Amino acid sequence: MPLVRLGEGGLLFGVRLGLVPRLPLLVGHAVDDLARIRIGEAGGSPTESTGEGDGPVAATFAAIAGFVDDRMELEDLVIRAATPGRDAVGEVTVRLRVGGRSFTGRGASTDVVNAAARACIHGLNKAAQATHLEARELARAADVWGV
């Protein structure tokens, strides 16, 4: 799995997850799951974020949220099998609310937690791209009007 990289405009690419389940399990109750994610820039040292949740997907989203300046809220999550069989590829679609706006992200992997992380990062990339384009357009408009 490739390491997540910060590209131009703060976009995230790829994903590398280190999921660390907490043990032991209590009877009828599991201790919160823990996810650890490393993000690195080309040639730089990786930054790490951890998150806890009531399942591996929730913990992964909490860890990813540690890299985001705006509040990230999960509005919808859909998991479906993209291929048949025991080694099926899981396709995850998420709808995230970031900065008061909704963005859809998609990810696929044989590991649905990894696919969910990819979908989350895809949605965050869209949010970052929208913010970047809006700022660029605002700067262009200000130049045209001489503001």
XYZ file of N, CA and C in Angstrom:
441
model
N 0.843 -1.186 0.000
C 0.000 0.000 0.000
C 0.887 1.247 0.000
N 0.577 2.202 -0.850
C 1.402 3.412 -0.870
C 1.142 4.278 0.352
N 2.146 5.028 0.702
C 2.019 5.986 1.800
C 1.184 7.164 1.340
N 0.338 7.681 2.196
C -0.447 8.861 1.858
C 0.506 10.019 1.676
N 0.357 10.774 0.620
C 1.245 11.897 0.340
C 0.441 13.183 0.258
N 1.000 14.249 0.774
C 0.405 15.565 0.626
C 0.912 16.142 -0.678
N -0.004 16.402 -1.607
C 0.369 16.953 -2.898
C 0.102 18.441 -2.941
N 0.083 19.004 -4.144
C -0.193 20.425 -4.305
C -1.582 20.732 -3.772
N -1.729 21.849 -3.089
C -3.022 22.242 -2.543
C -3.432 21.428 -1.338
N -2.504 20.662 -0.746
C -2.834 19.884 0.443
C -3.652 18.641 0.152
N -3.648 18.158 -1.104
C -4.432 16.976 -1.440
C -3.748 15.722 -0.923
N -4.529 14.746 -0.562
C -4.014 13.486 -0.038
C -4.126 12.416 -1.120
N -3.090 11.584 -1.257
C -3.112 10.533 -2.259
C -2.770 9.208 -1.611
N -3.469 8.134 -2.005
C -3.177 6.808 -1.485
C -3.478 6.691 -0.008
N -3.193 5.539 0.567
C -3.414 5.370 2.000
C -2.576 4.208 2.520
N -2.092 4.353 3.712
C -1.391 3.275 4.390
C -1.918 3.241 5.814
N -2.541 2.162 6.174
C -3.161 2.056 7.481
C -2.412 1.071 8.358
N -2.260 1.436 9.620
C -1.766 0.504 10.617
C -2.850 0.374 11.674
N -3.685 -0.636 11.545
C -4.781 -0.813 12.502
C -4.273 -1.609 13.691
N -4.546 -1.095 14.875
C -4.070 -1.727 16.098
C -5.268 -2.020 16.989
N -5.821 -3.230 16.896
C -6.958 -3.536 17.766
C -6.512 -3.670 19.215
N -7.356 -3.224 20.109
C -7.052 -3.356 21.544
C -7.606 -4.672 22.046
N -6.811 -5.352 22.810
C -7.232 -6.623 23.390
C -7.031 -6.539 24.893
N -7.656 -7.307 25.719
C -8.603 -8.349 25.367
C -10.024 -7.803 25.203
N -10.885 -8.615 24.655
C -12.298 -8.260 24.555
C -12.995 -8.621 25.851
N -13.854 -7.745 26.280
C -14.654 -8.040 27.465
C -15.885 -8.802 27.011
N -16.501 -9.559 27.895
C -17.676 -10.338 27.524
C -18.793 -9.408 27.093
N -19.182 -9.512 25.826
C -20.287 -8.706 25.313
C -19.916 -7.272 24.966
N -18.732 -6.840 25.322
C -18.321 -5.465 25.067
C -16.878 -5.444 24.580
N -16.642 -4.753 23.512
C -15.271 -4.603 23.023
C -14.750 -3.234 23.429
N -13.501 -3.177 23.787
C -12.856 -1.905 24.055
C -12.742 -1.199 22.706
N -12.784 0.127 22.703
C -12.716 0.874 21.442
C -11.515 0.442 20.601
N -11.745 0.406 19.278
C -10.665 0.105 18.346
C -9.779 1.326 18.198
N -8.550 1.089 17.802
C -7.575 2.147 17.616
C -6.995 2.031 16.211
N -6.949 3.143 15.478
C -6.328 3.171 14.152
C -5.199 4.173 14.171
N -4.111 3.821 13.477
C -2.971 4.719 13.368
C -2.685 4.913 11.883
N -2.578 6.167 11.461
C -2.339 6.482 10.054
C -1.122 7.376 9.957
N -0.270 7.074 9.001
C 0.916 7.893 8.752
C 0.748 8.595 7.407
N 1.019 9.885 7.389
C 0.980 10.670 6.160
C 2.336 11.331 6.010
N 2.914 11.202 4.819
C 4.221 11.795 4.593
C 4.286 12.559 3.298
N 5.080 13.594 3.282
C 5.354 14.340 2.065
C 6.585 13.741 1.410
N 6.677 13.855 0.089
C 7.818 13.315 -0.643
C 9.103 13.874 -0.065
N 9.995 12.991 0.336
C 11.276 13.407 0.890
C 11.225 13.844 2.341
N 10.048 13.882 2.946
C 9.922 14.314 4.335
C 9.612 13.146 5.252
N 9.641 13.409 6.540
C 9.304 12.356 7.488
C 7.787 12.311 7.665
N 7.233 11.120 7.846
C 5.785 10.994 7.972
C 5.253 11.572 9.287
N 4.019 12.062 9.215
C 3.289 12.527 10.377
C 2.275 11.444 10.715
N 2.033 11.244 11.991
C 1.143 10.169 12.409
C -0.040 10.723 13.178
N -1.181 10.091 12.980
C -2.383 10.434 13.729
C -3.044 9.141 14.175
N -3.575 9.136 15.378
C -4.317 7.973 15.866
C -5.737 8.399 16.171
N -6.627 7.448 16.106
C -8.020 7.713 16.422
C -8.656 6.499 17.055
N -9.623 6.752 17.913
C -10.367 5.676 18.557
C -11.805 5.736 18.097
N -12.451 4.589 18.051
C -13.853 4.539 17.671
C -14.473 3.240 18.119
N -15.772 3.132 17.924
C -16.479 1.926 18.349
C -16.401 0.824 17.295
N -15.489 0.941 16.379
C -15.211 -0.057 15.350
C -14.016 0.403 14.537
N -13.469 -0.477 13.707
C -12.274 -0.102 12.954
C -12.501 1.034 11.954
N -13.672 1.120 11.349
C -13.946 2.207 10.401
C -14.064 3.530 11.145
N -14.757 3.549 12.264
C -14.891 4.773 13.062
C -13.530 5.228 13.570
N -12.693 4.295 13.997
C -11.349 4.641 14.469
C -10.501 5.199 13.332
N -10.626 4.612 12.148
C -9.880 5.084 10.981
C -10.300 6.491 10.599
N -11.606 6.760 10.588
C -12.095 8.101 10.265
C -11.630 9.116 11.317
N -11.603 8.703 12.584
C -11.127 9.599 13.649
C -9.642 9.917 13.446
N -8.857 8.932 13.015
C -7.435 9.170 12.761
C -7.249 10.105 11.568
N -8.019 9.913 10.516
C -7.936 10.781 9.337
C -8.354 12.202 9.709
N -9.365 12.339 10.553
C -9.838 13.665 10.982
C -8.740 14.442 11.700
N -7.765 13.733 12.262
C -6.648 14.385 12.928
C -5.773 15.189 11.982
N -5.871 14.941 10.689
C -5.092 15.668 9.691
C -5.869 16.819 9.056
N -7.143 16.956 9.406
C -8.017 17.922 8.735
C -8.256 19.121 9.649
N -8.097 20.329 9.100
C -8.323 21.543 9.882
C -9.808 21.777 10.133
N -10.638 21.570 9.110
C -12.078 21.760 9.254
C -12.699 20.559 9.961
N -13.887 20.774 10.496
C -14.627 19.683 11.116
C -15.125 18.747 10.014
N -14.896 17.463 10.172
C -15.331 16.458 9.204
C -16.433 15.620 9.840
N -17.577 15.557 9.183
C -18.706 14.793 9.698
C -19.150 13.781 8.649
N -19.274 12.531 9.050
C -19.733 11.480 8.150
C -21.251 11.532 8.062
N -21.774 11.772 6.862
C -23.219 11.828 6.653
C -23.786 10.489 6.198
N -23.004 9.743 5.389
C -23.492 8.480 4.841
C -22.308 7.592 4.505
N -22.480 6.285 4.666
C -21.463 5.308 4.322
C -22.162 4.091 3.750
N -21.761 3.685 2.546
C -22.350 2.511 1.886
C -21.218 1.574 1.496
N -21.354 0.293 1.864
C -20.377 -0.726 1.489
C -21.091 -1.749 0.624
N -20.468 -2.085 -0.511
C -21.038 -3.127 -1.370
C -19.903 -3.951 -1.956
N -20.208 -5.190 -2.302
C -19.219 -6.055 -2.936
C -19.161 -5.706 -4.418
N -17.982 -5.326 -4.893
C -17.807 -4.981 -6.303
C -17.525 -6.221 -7.142
N -16.982 -7.264 -6.513
C -16.715 -8.523 -7.197
C -17.218 -9.662 -6.310
N -17.535 -10.826 -6.891
C -18.032 -11.951 -6.088
C -16.887 -12.757 -5.466
N -17.227 -13.608 -4.513
C -16.277 -14.553 -3.952
C -15.709 -14.136 -2.615
N -14.872 -15.037 -2.069
C -14.272 -14.800 -0.753
C -13.269 -13.663 -0.770
N -12.608 -13.452 -1.915
C -11.622 -12.377 -2.021
C -12.218 -11.170 -2.754
N -13.496 -10.926 -2.489
C -14.219 -9.849 -3.169
C -13.630 -8.484 -2.851
N -13.730 -7.603 -3.820
C -13.330 -6.219 -3.619
C -14.530 -5.480 -3.049
N -14.324 -4.830 -1.928
C -15.379 -4.020 -1.319
C -15.288 -2.601 -1.833
N -16.421 -2.058 -2.240
C -16.464 -0.675 -2.717
C -17.221 0.148 -1.680
N -16.596 1.214 -1.217
C -17.185 2.066 -0.183
C -17.442 3.449 -0.758
N -18.636 3.957 -0.509
C -18.994 5.316 -0.881
C -19.354 6.062 0.400
N -18.760 7.235 0.579
C -19.063 8.048 1.757
C -19.542 9.423 1.309
N -20.347 10.034 2.149
C -20.699 11.442 1.980
C -20.248 12.146 3.247
N -19.336 13.101 3.076
C -18.756 13.840 4.192
C -19.216 15.281 4.168
N -19.393 15.858 5.345
C -19.646 17.295 5.456
C -18.363 17.919 5.992
N -17.774 18.770 5.154
C -16.522 19.447 5.502
C -16.725 20.931 5.246
N -16.489 21.738 6.264
C -16.651 23.175 6.109
C -18.060 23.574 5.707
N -19.060 22.841 6.159
C -20.453 23.165 5.868
C -20.949 22.684 4.516
N -20.102 21.969 3.753
C -20.510 21.473 2.438
C -20.328 19.965 2.365
N -21.140 19.312 1.537
C -21.072 17.861 1.386
C -20.223 17.466 0.188
N -19.432 16.406 0.381
C -18.584 15.853 -0.675
C -18.698 14.340 -0.642
N -18.703 13.727 -1.813
C -18.766 12.278 -1.927
C -17.388 11.741 -2.250
N -17.045 10.622 -1.616
C -15.781 9.961 -1.904
C -16.015 8.483 -2.117
N -15.139 7.871 -2.920
C -15.250 6.438 -3.194
C -13.891 5.790 -3.038
N -13.914 4.543 -2.578
C -12.693 3.763 -2.438
C -12.996 2.297 -2.609
N -12.001 1.526 -3.024
C -12.190 0.084 -3.214
C -10.938 -0.655 -2.759
N -11.151 -1.806 -2.153
C -10.055 -2.650 -1.684
C -10.651 -3.982 -1.237
N -9.804 -4.995 -1.117
C -10.269 -6.259 -0.551
C -10.465 -6.130 0.959
N -9.926 -5.076 1.553
C -10.088 -4.757 2.975
C -11.060 -3.566 3.057
N -12.248 -3.777 3.613
C -13.254 -2.703 3.614
C -12.846 -1.522 4.488
N -12.011 -1.728 5.496
C -11.530 -0.607 6.300
C -10.610 0.261 5.445
N -9.750 -0.374 4.678
C -8.868 0.341 3.761
C -9.705 1.066 2.707
N -10.726 0.406 2.176
C -11.601 1.030 1.176
C -12.328 2.234 1.768
N -12.764 2.127 3.023
C -13.439 3.246 3.689
C -12.475 4.418 3.868
N -11.230 4.125 4.229
C -10.220 5.177 4.383
C -9.954 5.854 3.048
N -9.850 5.072 1.975
C -9.644 5.631 0.638
C -10.825 6.511 0.237
N -12.035 6.075 0.547
C -13.225 6.868 0.225
C -13.230 8.177 0.999
N -12.855 8.116 2.269
C -12.793 9.314 3.103
C -11.761 10.294 2.547
N -10.584 9.790 2.201
C -9.534 10.642 1.659
C -9.951 11.209 0.310
N -10.650 10.424 -0.505
C -11.151 10.920 -1.788
C -12.109 12.088 -1.572
N -13.019 11.956 -0.604
C -13.932 13.054 -0.283
C -13.205 14.285 0.235
N -12.187 14.077 1.059
C -11.394 15.200 1.577
C -10.595 15.870 0.460
N -10.108 15.069 -0.500
C -9.422 15.647 -1.656
C -10.361 16.566 -2.431
N -11.607 16.138 -2.590
C -12.587 16.982 -3.280
C -12.820 18.281 -2.515
N -12.919 18.183 -1.200
C -13.119 19.384 -0.380
C -11.920 20.321 -0.509
N -10.702 19.769 -0.456
C -9.493 20.585 -0.587
C -9.414 21.221 -1.971
N -9.769 20.456 -2.998
C -9.742 20.992 -4.362
C -10.771 22.109 -4.527
N -11.972 21.928 -3.970
C -13.010 22.963 -4.059
C -12.558 24.242 -3.361
N -11.953 24.099 -2.196
C -11.445 25.265 -1.455
C -10.346 25.969 -2.254
N -9.446 25.196 -2.839
C -8.355 25.745 -3.639
C -8.903 26.501 -4.860
N -9.861 25.895 -5.570
C -10.429 26.545 -6.753
C -11.208 27.808 -6.394
N -11.940 27.767 -5.286
C -12.694 28.954 -4.853
C -11.747 30.098 -4.482
N -10.657 29.787 -3.793
C -9.686 30.819 -3.419
C -9.026 31.409 -4.658
N -8.697 30.557 -5.608
C -8.082 31.028 -6.851
C -9.041 31.919 -7.638
N -10.308 31.510 -7.695
C -11.308 32.310 -8.412
C -11.560 33.634 -7.695
N -11.572 33.632 -6.381
C -11.751 34.864 -5.612
C -10.580 35.823 -5.854
N -9.365 35.285 -5.888
C -8.188 36.111 -6.158
C -8.245 36.690 -7.579
N -8.689 35.868 -8.529
C -8.813 36.338 -9.908
C -9.856 37.435 -10.017
N -10.989 37.246 -9.343
C -12.050 38.251 -9.367
C -11.571 39.553 -8.704
N -10.802 39.431 -7.637
C -10.291 40.625 -6.956
C -9.329 41.387 -7.882
N -8.523 40.660 -8.650
C -7.610 41.301 -9.605
C -8.384 42.035 -10.694
N -9.459 41.407 -11.171
C -10.267 42.033 -12.227
C -10.903 43.312 -11.731
N -11.391 43.314 -10.499
C -12.067 44.489 -9.948
C -11.102 45.433 -9.259
N -9.828 45.055 -9.165
C -8.832 45.921 -8.545
C -8.998 46.065 -7.048
N -9.509 45.028 -6.424
C -9.739 45.053 -4.969
C -8.542 44.488 -4.260
